[in-house]
mmCIF file of N, CA and C in Angstrom:
data_model
loop_
_atom_site.group_PDB
_atom_site.id
_atom_site.type_symbol
_atom_site.label_atom_id
_atom_site.label_comp_id
_atom_site.label_asym_id
_atom_site.label_seq_id
_atom_site.Cartn_x
_atom_site.Cartn_y
_atom_site.Cartn_z
ATOM 1 N N UNK A 1 0.916 -1.310 0.019
ATOM 2 C CA UNK A 1 -0.084 0.018 0.024
ATOM 3 C C UNK A 1 0.886 1.288 0.027
ATOM 4 N N UNK A 2 1.821 1.278 -0.792
ATOM 5 C CA UNK A 2 2.867 2.606 -0.936
ATOM 6 C C UNK A 2 3.235 3.026 0.401
ATOM 7 N N UNK A 3 3.582 2.039 1.193
ATOM 8 C CA UNK A 3 4.119 2.482 2.530
ATOM 9 C C UNK A 3 3.099 2.902 3.683
ATOM 10 N N UNK A 4 1.992 2.661 3.403
ATOM 11 C CA UNK A 4 0.979 2.906 4.563
ATOM 12 C C UNK A 4 0.143 1.586 4.798
ATOM 13 N N UNK A 5 -0.442 1.502 5.967
ATOM 14 C CA UNK A 5 -1.347 0.441 6.239
ATOM 15 C C UNK A 5 -2.768 0.930 6.737
ATOM 16 N N UNK A 6 -3.614 0.267 6.366
ATOM 17 C CA UNK A 6 -5.077 0.679 6.717
ATOM 18 C C UNK A 6 -5.781 -0.649 7.274
ATOM 19 N N UNK A 7 -6.624 -0.528 8.371
ATOM 20 C CA UNK A 7 -7.280 -1.772 8.749
ATOM 21 C C UNK A 7 -8.701 -1.285 9.378
ATOM 22 N N UNK A 8 -9.643 -2.065 9.131
ATOM 23 C CA UNK A 8 -10.978 -1.917 9.808
ATOM 24 C C UNK A 8 -11.056 -2.878 10.824
ATOM 25 N N UNK A 9 -11.142 -2.444 12.015
ATOM 26 C CA UNK A 9 -11.095 -3.132 13.202
ATOM 27 C C UNK A 9 -12.539 -3.805 13.688
ATOM 28 N N UNK A 10 -13.413 -2.949 13.564
ATOM 29 C CA UNK A 10 -14.806 -3.323 14.094
ATOM 30 C C UNK A 10 -15.929 -2.570 13.513
ATOM 31 N N UNK A 11 -17.107 -3.076 13.455
ATOM 32 C CA UNK A 11 -18.261 -2.596 12.833
ATOM 33 C C UNK A 11 -19.318 -2.777 13.716
ATOM 34 N N UNK A 12 -19.965 -1.562 14.069
ATOM 35 C CA UNK A 12 -21.256 -1.678 15.173
ATOM 36 C C UNK A 12 -22.337 -1.231 14.198
ATOM 37 N N UNK A 13 -23.196 -2.126 13.964
ATOM 38 C CA UNK A 13 -24.375 -1.864 13.229
ATOM 39 C C UNK A 13 -25.427 -0.907 13.851
ATOM 40 N N UNK A 14 -25.453 -0.835 15.131
ATOM 41 C CA UNK A 14 -26.131 0.214 15.936
ATOM 42 C C UNK A 14 -25.203 1.126 16.533
ATOM 43 N N UNK A 15 -24.513 1.787 15.681
ATOM 44 C CA UNK A 15 -23.443 2.525 16.091
ATOM 45 C C UNK A 15 -23.454 3.831 16.882
ATOM 46 N N UNK A 16 -24.702 4.383 16.994
ATOM 47 C CA UNK A 16 -24.926 5.634 17.848
ATOM 48 C C UNK A 16 -26.365 5.627 18.357
ATOM 49 N N UNK A 17 -26.840 4.575 19.207
ATOM 50 C CA UNK A 17 -28.108 4.432 19.416
ATOM 51 C C UNK A 17 -28.837 5.805 20.162
ATOM 52 N N UNK A 18 -28.088 6.508 20.869
ATOM 53 C CA UNK A 18 -28.531 7.623 21.525
ATOM 54 C C UNK A 18 -28.440 9.078 20.768
ATOM 55 N N UNK A 19 -27.880 9.100 19.601
ATOM 56 C CA UNK A 19 -27.744 10.332 18.789
ATOM 57 C C UNK A 19 -28.907 10.525 18.033
ATOM 58 N N UNK A 20 -29.297 11.781 17.652
ATOM 59 C CA UNK A 20 -30.450 12.073 16.834
ATOM 60 C C UNK A 20 -30.335 11.141 15.576
ATOM 61 N N UNK A 21 -31.551 10.777 14.907
ATOM 62 C CA UNK A 21 -31.565 9.886 13.792
ATOM 63 C C UNK A 21 -30.954 10.664 12.793
ATOM 64 N N UNK A 22 -30.360 9.996 11.764
ATOM 65 C CA UNK A 22 -29.785 10.641 10.529
ATOM 66 C C UNK A 22 -30.890 11.385 9.766
ATOM 67 N N UNK A 23 -30.620 12.374 8.982
ATOM 68 C CA UNK A 23 -31.525 13.219 8.241
ATOM 69 C C UNK A 23 -32.148 12.318 7.197
ATOM 70 N N UNK A 24 -31.617 11.321 6.681
ATOM 71 C CA UNK A 24 -32.228 10.489 5.677
ATOM 72 C C UNK A 24 -33.156 9.641 6.208
ATOM 73 N N UNK A 25 -34.491 9.673 5.818
ATOM 74 C CA UNK A 25 -35.511 8.976 6.363
ATOM 75 C C UNK A 25 -35.249 7.381 6.314
ATOM 76 N N UNK A 26 -35.687 6.526 7.327
ATOM 77 C CA UNK A 26 -35.495 5.193 7.337
ATOM 78 C C UNK A 26 -34.023 4.869 7.433
ATOM 79 N N UNK A 27 -33.295 5.560 8.226
ATOM 80 C CA UNK A 27 -31.868 5.330 8.134
ATOM 81 C C UNK A 27 -31.387 5.057 9.619
ATOM 82 N N UNK A 28 -30.215 4.662 9.857
ATOM 83 C CA UNK A 28 -29.624 4.418 11.229
ATOM 84 C C UNK A 28 -28.182 4.647 11.095
ATOM 85 N N UNK A 29 -27.538 4.791 12.238
ATOM 86 C CA UNK A 29 -26.167 5.029 12.373
ATOM 87 C C UNK A 29 -25.304 3.719 12.464
ATOM 88 N N UNK A 30 -24.261 3.541 11.539
ATOM 89 C CA UNK A 30 -23.488 2.552 11.629
ATOM 90 C C UNK A 30 -21.947 3.023 11.932
ATOM 91 N N UNK A 31 -21.222 2.505 12.904
ATOM 92 C CA UNK A 31 -19.914 2.985 13.256
ATOM 93 C C UNK A 31 -18.930 1.905 12.956
ATOM 94 N N UNK A 32 -17.768 2.409 12.442
ATOM 95 C CA UNK A 32 -16.743 1.590 11.870
ATOM 96 C C UNK A 32 -15.268 2.031 12.645
ATOM 97 N N UNK A 33 -14.675 1.257 13.345
ATOM 98 C CA UNK A 33 -13.283 1.496 13.962
ATOM 99 C C UNK A 33 -12.309 1.288 13.094
ATOM 100 N N UNK A 34 -11.578 2.390 12.421
ATOM 101 C CA UNK A 34 -10.507 2.063 11.496
ATOM 102 C C UNK A 34 -9.150 2.914 11.976
ATOM 103 N N UNK A 35 -8.154 2.262 11.267
ATOM 104 C CA UNK A 35 -6.766 2.713 11.629
ATOM 105 C C UNK A 35 -6.015 2.916 10.247
ATOM 106 N N UNK A 36 -5.116 3.971 10.414
ATOM 107 C CA UNK A 36 -4.251 4.153 9.372
ATOM 108 C C UNK A 36 -2.735 4.418 9.944
ATOM 109 N N UNK A 37 -1.808 3.726 9.294
ATOM 110 C CA UNK A 37 -0.295 3.966 9.864
ATOM 111 C C UNK A 37 0.528 4.531 8.652
ATOM 112 N N UNK A 38 1.262 5.547 8.831
ATOM 113 C CA UNK A 38 2.238 5.976 7.890
ATOM 114 C C UNK A 38 3.548 5.405 7.920
ATOM 115 N N UNK A 39 4.024 4.702 7.086
ATOM 116 C CA UNK A 39 5.209 3.836 7.033
ATOM 117 C C UNK A 39 6.189 4.682 5.969
ATOM 118 N N UNK A 40 5.798 5.927 5.500
ATOM 119 C CA UNK A 40 6.541 6.645 4.486
ATOM 120 C C UNK A 40 7.319 7.731 5.379
ATOM 121 N N UNK A 41 8.391 8.298 4.576
ATOM 122 C CA UNK A 41 9.228 9.383 5.105
ATOM 123 C C UNK A 41 8.687 10.704 4.927
ATOM 124 N N UNK A 42 7.438 10.731 4.493
ATOM 125 C CA UNK A 42 6.578 12.215 4.413
ATOM 126 C C UNK A 42 5.367 12.051 5.002
ATOM 127 N N UNK A 43 4.859 13.318 5.328
ATOM 128 C CA UNK A 43 3.557 13.292 5.964
ATOM 129 C C UNK A 43 2.393 12.987 4.953
ATOM 130 N N UNK A 44 1.379 12.273 5.357
ATOM 131 C CA UNK A 44 0.273 11.766 4.602
ATOM 132 C C UNK A 44 -0.898 12.394 5.151
ATOM 133 N N UNK A 45 -1.913 12.586 4.393
ATOM 134 C CA UNK A 45 -3.277 13.153 4.905
ATOM 135 C C UNK A 45 -4.361 12.261 4.893
ATOM 136 N N UNK A 46 -4.957 12.215 6.099
ATOM 137 C CA UNK A 46 -6.041 11.189 6.380
ATOM 138 C C UNK A 46 -7.297 11.832 6.035
ATOM 139 N N UNK A 47 -8.324 11.117 5.540
ATOM 140 C CA UNK A 47 -9.622 11.715 5.549
ATOM 141 C C UNK A 47 -10.516 10.408 5.585
ATOM 142 N N UNK A 48 -11.732 10.695 6.268
ATOM 143 C CA UNK A 48 -12.734 9.602 6.485
ATOM 144 C C UNK A 48 -13.354 9.308 5.098
ATOM 145 N N UNK A 49 -13.376 10.138 4.102
ATOM 146 C CA UNK A 49 -14.033 9.866 2.843
ATOM 147 C C UNK A 49 -13.424 8.840 2.018
ATOM 148 N N UNK A 50 -12.132 8.360 2.345
ATOM 149 C CA UNK A 50 -11.620 7.264 1.607
ATOM 150 C C UNK A 50 -12.277 5.973 2.148
ATOM 151 N N UNK A 51 -13.068 6.007 3.077
ATOM 152 C CA UNK A 51 -13.796 4.671 3.777
ATOM 153 C C UNK A 51 -15.162 4.769 3.365
ATOM 154 N N UNK A 52 -15.770 3.702 3.070
ATOM 155 C CA UNK A 52 -17.105 3.359 2.803
ATOM 156 C C UNK A 52 -17.731 2.051 3.384
ATOM 157 N N UNK A 53 -18.880 2.003 3.577
ATOM 158 C CA UNK A 53 -19.535 0.725 3.806
ATOM 159 C C UNK A 53 -20.394 0.443 2.646
ATOM 160 N N UNK A 54 -20.281 -0.851 2.360
ATOM 161 C CA UNK A 54 -21.148 -1.345 1.030
ATOM 162 C C UNK A 54 -22.075 -2.435 1.289
ATOM 163 N N UNK A 55 -23.246 -2.321 0.667
ATOM 164 C CA UNK A 55 -24.345 -3.197 0.932
ATOM 165 C C UNK A 55 -24.369 -4.242 -0.158
ATOM 166 N N UNK A 56 -25.241 -5.241 0.020
ATOM 167 C CA UNK A 56 -25.270 -6.372 -0.925
ATOM 168 C C UNK A 56 -25.749 -5.828 -2.334
ATOM 169 N N UNK A 57 -26.525 -4.682 -2.398
ATOM 170 C CA UNK A 57 -26.863 -4.205 -3.505
ATOM 171 C C UNK A 57 -26.063 -3.155 -4.289
ATOM 172 N N UNK A 58 -24.726 -3.269 -3.813
ATOM 173 C CA UNK A 58 -23.720 -2.267 -4.181
ATOM 174 C C UNK A 58 -23.884 -0.824 -3.831
ATOM 175 N N UNK A 59 -24.845 -0.688 -3.022
ATOM 176 C CA UNK A 59 -24.898 0.889 -2.535
ATOM 177 C C UNK A 59 -23.673 1.075 -1.670
ATOM 178 N N UNK A 60 -22.998 2.265 -1.830
ATOM 179 C CA UNK A 60 -21.835 2.489 -0.859
ATOM 180 C C UNK A 60 -22.293 3.827 -0.136
ATOM 181 N N UNK A 61 -22.135 3.701 1.263
ATOM 182 C CA UNK A 61 -22.382 4.698 1.990
ATOM 183 C C UNK A 61 -21.174 5.469 2.509
ATOM 184 N N UNK A 62 -21.407 6.900 2.523
ATOM 185 C CA UNK A 62 -20.240 7.696 3.029
ATOM 186 C C UNK A 62 -20.342 8.190 4.411
ATOM 187 N N UNK A 63 -19.423 8.740 4.987
ATOM 188 C CA UNK A 63 -19.229 9.126 6.328
ATOM 189 C C UNK A 63 -20.215 10.277 6.534
ATOM 190 N N UNK A 64 -20.761 10.330 7.703
ATOM 191 C CA UNK A 64 -21.754 11.431 8.048
ATOM 192 C C UNK A 64 -21.099 12.816 7.999
ATOM 193 N N UNK A 65 -21.796 13.802 7.372
ATOM 194 C CA UNK A 65 -21.219 15.031 7.445
ATOM 195 C C UNK A 65 -21.619 15.945 8.601
ATOM 196 N N UNK A 66 -22.187 15.184 9.630
ATOM 197 C CA UNK A 66 -22.755 15.724 10.936
ATOM 198 C C UNK A 66 -21.966 14.941 11.870
ATOM 199 N N UNK A 67 -21.708 15.543 13.111
ATOM 200 C CA UNK A 67 -21.129 15.002 14.177
ATOM 201 C C UNK A 67 -22.006 15.182 15.507
ATOM 202 N N UNK A 68 -22.218 14.196 16.334
ATOM 203 C CA UNK A 68 -22.975 14.303 17.620
ATOM 204 C C UNK A 68 -22.045 13.868 18.642
ATOM 205 N N UNK A 69 -22.446 14.548 19.789
ATOM 206 C CA UNK A 69 -21.505 14.014 20.952
ATOM 207 C C UNK A 69 -21.861 12.564 21.417
ATOM 208 N N UNK A 70 -22.916 11.827 20.765
ATOM 209 C CA UNK A 70 -23.315 10.624 21.222
ATOM 210 C C UNK A 70 -22.633 9.593 20.242
ATOM 211 N N UNK A 71 -21.780 10.102 19.306
ATOM 212 C CA UNK A 71 -21.174 9.159 18.263
ATOM 213 C C UNK A 71 -19.800 8.624 19.145
ATOM 214 N N UNK A 72 -19.422 7.365 18.807
ATOM 215 C CA UNK A 72 -18.480 6.772 19.512
ATOM 216 C C UNK A 72 -17.090 7.681 19.481
ATOM 217 N N UNK A 73 -16.282 7.547 20.524
ATOM 218 C CA UNK A 73 -15.023 8.397 20.598
ATOM 219 C C UNK A 73 -13.894 7.398 20.728
ATOM 220 N N UNK A 74 -12.754 7.689 20.176
ATOM 221 C CA UNK A 74 -12.279 8.981 19.471
ATOM 222 C C UNK A 74 -12.830 8.908 17.993
ATOM 223 N N UNK A 75 -12.955 9.993 17.291
ATOM 224 C CA UNK A 75 -13.441 10.114 16.017
ATOM 225 C C UNK A 75 -12.216 9.982 15.175
ATOM 226 N N UNK A 76 -12.330 9.352 13.958
ATOM 227 C CA UNK A 76 -11.255 9.218 12.875
ATOM 228 C C UNK A 76 -10.999 10.640 12.371
ATOM 229 N N UNK A 77 -10.038 10.767 11.599
ATOM 230 C CA UNK A 77 -9.662 12.203 10.762
ATOM 231 C C UNK A 77 -11.068 12.593 10.017
ATOM 232 N N UNK A 78 -11.253 13.854 10.215
ATOM 233 C CA UNK A 78 -12.340 14.478 9.561
ATOM 234 C C UNK A 78 -11.770 15.635 8.730
ATOM 235 N N UNK A 79 -12.048 15.556 7.513
ATOM 236 C CA UNK A 79 -11.358 16.437 6.475
ATOM 237 C C UNK A 79 -9.927 15.965 6.160
ATOM 238 N N UNK A 80 -8.987 16.784 5.938
ATOM 239 C CA UNK A 80 -7.589 16.392 5.703
ATOM 240 C C UNK A 80 -6.853 16.637 6.984
ATOM 241 N N UNK A 81 -6.498 15.470 7.677
ATOM 242 C CA UNK A 81 -5.727 15.535 9.017
ATOM 243 C C UNK A 81 -4.260 14.983 8.566
ATOM 244 N N UNK A 82 -3.212 15.776 9.038
ATOM 245 C CA UNK A 82 -1.887 15.316 8.604
ATOM 246 C C UNK A 82 -1.504 14.052 9.548
ATOM 247 N N UNK A 83 -0.792 13.073 9.128
ATOM 248 C CA UNK A 83 -0.295 12.042 9.770
ATOM 249 C C UNK A 83 1.100 12.018 9.516
ATOM 250 N N UNK A 84 1.992 12.140 10.578
ATOM 251 C CA UNK A 84 3.545 12.192 10.571
ATOM 252 C C UNK A 84 4.152 10.779 10.136
ATOM 253 N N UNK A 85 5.438 10.790 9.557
ATOM 254 C CA UNK A 85 6.013 9.388 9.327
ATOM 255 C C UNK A 85 6.088 8.634 10.836
ATOM 256 N N UNK A 86 5.843 7.282 10.561
ATOM 257 C CA UNK A 86 5.822 6.455 11.752
ATOM 258 C C UNK A 86 4.688 6.582 12.665
ATOM 259 N N UNK A 87 3.754 7.334 12.492
ATOM 260 C CA UNK A 87 2.674 7.457 13.410
ATOM 261 C C UNK A 87 1.321 6.593 12.860
ATOM 262 N N UNK A 88 0.602 6.377 13.715
ATOM 263 C CA UNK A 88 -0.701 5.653 13.310
ATOM 264 C C UNK A 88 -2.000 6.516 13.938
ATOM 265 N N UNK A 89 -2.985 6.499 13.304
ATOM 266 C CA UNK A 89 -4.276 7.031 13.930
ATOM 267 C C UNK A 89 -5.394 6.134 13.731
ATOM 268 N N UNK A 90 -6.236 5.886 14.974
ATOM 269 C CA UNK A 90 -7.280 5.095 14.926
ATOM 270 C C UNK A 90 -8.520 5.890 15.414
ATOM 271 N N UNK A 91 -9.617 5.569 14.973
ATOM 272 C CA UNK A 91 -10.795 6.251 15.583
ATOM 273 C C UNK A 91 -12.113 5.691 14.824
ATOM 274 N N UNK A 92 -13.208 6.119 15.292
ATOM 275 C CA UNK A 92 -14.427 5.729 14.657
ATOM 276 C C UNK A 92 -15.084 6.713 13.414
ATOM 277 N N UNK A 93 -15.606 6.079 12.463
ATOM 278 C CA UNK A 93 -16.197 6.867 11.431
ATOM 279 C C UNK A 93 -17.790 6.346 11.455
ATOM 280 N N UNK A 94 -18.694 7.318 11.370
ATOM 281 C CA UNK A 94 -20.048 6.934 11.459
ATOM 282 C C UNK A 94 -20.771 7.455 10.264
ATOM 283 N N UNK A 95 -21.688 6.442 9.905
ATOM 284 C CA UNK A 95 -22.359 6.428 8.605
ATOM 285 C C UNK A 95 -23.889 6.372 8.787
ATOM 286 N N UNK A 96 -24.567 7.125 7.977
ATOM 287 C CA UNK A 96 -25.995 7.036 7.862
ATOM 288 C C UNK A 96 -26.364 5.986 6.818
ATOM 289 N N UNK A 97 -26.828 4.911 7.256
ATOM 290 C CA UNK A 97 -27.218 3.709 6.330
ATOM 291 C C UNK A 97 -28.710 3.335 6.447
ATOM 292 N N UNK A 98 -29.281 3.073 5.265
ATOM 293 C CA UNK A 98 -30.702 2.781 5.134
ATOM 294 C C UNK A 98 -31.013 1.549 6.036
ATOM 295 N N UNK A 99 -32.081 1.590 6.506
ATOM 296 C CA UNK A 99 -32.606 0.415 7.524
ATOM 297 C C UNK A 99 -32.624 -0.893 6.859
ATOM 298 N N UNK A 100 -33.035 -0.883 5.446
ATOM 299 C CA UNK A 100 -33.053 -2.130 4.869
ATOM 300 C C UNK A 100 -31.748 -2.603 4.111
ATOM 301 N N UNK A 101 -30.595 -1.950 4.271
ATOM 302 C CA UNK A 101 -29.388 -2.210 3.722
ATOM 303 C C UNK A 101 -28.772 -3.401 4.449
ATOM 304 N N UNK A 102 -28.234 -4.407 3.622
ATOM 305 C CA UNK A 102 -27.550 -5.506 4.213
ATOM 306 C C UNK A 102 -26.034 -5.252 3.949
ATOM 307 N N UNK A 103 -25.235 -4.886 5.067
ATOM 308 C CA UNK A 103 -23.938 -4.509 4.646
ATOM 309 C C UNK A 103 -23.070 -5.739 4.575
ATOM 310 N N UNK A 104 -22.101 -5.657 3.630
ATOM 311 C CA UNK A 104 -21.282 -6.820 3.314
ATOM 312 C C UNK A 104 -19.671 -6.474 3.580
ATOM 313 N N UNK A 105 -19.341 -5.316 3.341
ATOM 314 C CA UNK A 105 -17.878 -4.937 3.439
ATOM 315 C C UNK A 105 -17.851 -3.550 3.840
ATOM 316 N N UNK A 106 -16.580 -3.207 4.320
ATOM 317 C CA UNK A 106 -15.906 -1.871 4.549
ATOM 318 C C UNK A 106 -15.019 -1.888 3.467
ATOM 319 N N UNK A 107 -14.934 -0.727 2.780
ATOM 320 C CA UNK A 107 -14.144 -0.406 1.627
ATOM 321 C C UNK A 107 -13.218 0.736 1.784
ATOM 322 N N UNK A 108 -11.778 0.606 1.544
ATOM 323 C CA UNK A 108 -10.888 1.693 1.619
ATOM 324 C C UNK A 108 -10.376 1.949 0.184
ATOM 325 N N UNK A 109 -10.362 3.237 -0.261
ATOM 326 C CA UNK A 109 -9.816 3.522 -1.503
ATOM 327 C C UNK A 109 -9.378 5.007 -1.545
ATOM 328 N N UNK A 110 -8.082 5.043 -1.650
ATOM 329 C CA UNK A 110 -7.465 6.500 -1.733
ATOM 330 C C UNK A 110 -6.929 6.773 -3.006
ATOM 331 N N UNK A 111 -6.448 7.974 -3.231
ATOM 332 C CA UNK A 111 -5.987 8.476 -4.536
ATOM 333 C C UNK A 111 -4.820 7.421 -4.990
ATOM 334 N N UNK A 112 -3.999 7.018 -3.763
ATOM 335 C CA UNK A 112 -2.925 6.034 -4.325
ATOM 336 C C UNK A 112 -2.887 4.605 -3.888
ATOM 337 N N UNK A 113 -3.843 4.275 -2.989
ATOM 338 C CA UNK A 113 -4.032 2.985 -2.443
ATOM 339 C C UNK A 113 -5.337 2.227 -2.598
ATOM 340 N N UNK A 114 -5.421 1.091 -2.731
ATOM 341 C CA UNK A 114 -6.549 0.313 -2.757
ATOM 342 C C UNK A 114 -7.136 0.014 -4.055
ATOM 343 N N UNK A 115 -8.330 -0.501 -4.113
ATOM 344 C CA UNK A 115 -9.273 -0.655 -2.994
ATOM 345 C C UNK A 115 -8.864 -1.956 -2.117
ATOM 346 N N UNK A 116 -9.249 -1.692 -0.933
ATOM 347 C CA UNK A 116 -9.050 -2.876 0.171
ATOM 348 C C UNK A 116 -10.462 -3.154 0.750
ATOM 349 N N UNK A 117 -10.766 -4.336 1.098
ATOM 350 C CA UNK A 117 -12.148 -4.712 1.645
ATOM 351 C C UNK A 117 -11.959 -5.498 2.872
ATOM 352 N N UNK A 118 -12.872 -5.305 3.829
ATOM 353 C CA UNK A 118 -13.006 -6.124 5.062
ATOM 354 C C UNK A 118 -14.407 -6.668 5.107
ATOM 355 N N UNK A 119 -14.740 -7.804 5.466
ATOM 356 C CA UNK A 119 -16.018 -8.388 5.609
ATOM 357 C C UNK A 119 -16.779 -7.593 6.738
ATOM 358 N N UNK A 120 -17.952 -7.539 6.752
ATOM 359 C CA UNK A 120 -18.838 -6.955 7.753
ATOM 360 C C UNK A 120 -19.457 -8.277 8.450
ATOM 361 N N UNK A 121 -19.322 -8.423 9.748
ATOM 362 C CA UNK A 121 -19.872 -9.606 10.222
ATOM 363 C C UNK A 121 -21.330 -9.723 10.167
ATOM 364 N N UNK A 122 -22.051 -10.798 9.880
ATOM 365 C CA UNK A 122 -23.246 -10.876 9.780
ATOM 366 C C UNK A 122 -24.037 -10.705 11.073
ATOM 367 N N UNK A 123 -25.168 -9.860 10.949
ATOM 368 C CA UNK A 123 -25.795 -9.517 12.111
ATOM 369 C C UNK A 123 -26.946 -10.572 12.448
#
């Protein structure tokens, strides 16, 4: 992966039960615990937009543009967050997902790396 590593550690299908419901009707929050490590000799920039959750019908869900105090902590990089050489960053990304979606994978794709996939455990 061009000197960096990425890992999806955990998926919580009811990721923020105490948070206000997503603005999309008939949706709920899904939280994914992700980590990126920079093994290069230069700064890289992290963004949650490289991470998606994918359903059986190939719909891909992107990170929430909203943040709530009830979302799991710590949060993953929001926007472009610098990561120095030798450092790792781990945190939660929260997604608004349709209630009828059957999630299959977490997908990572950056400008230079991927795509990489992790299976979502069956619920």
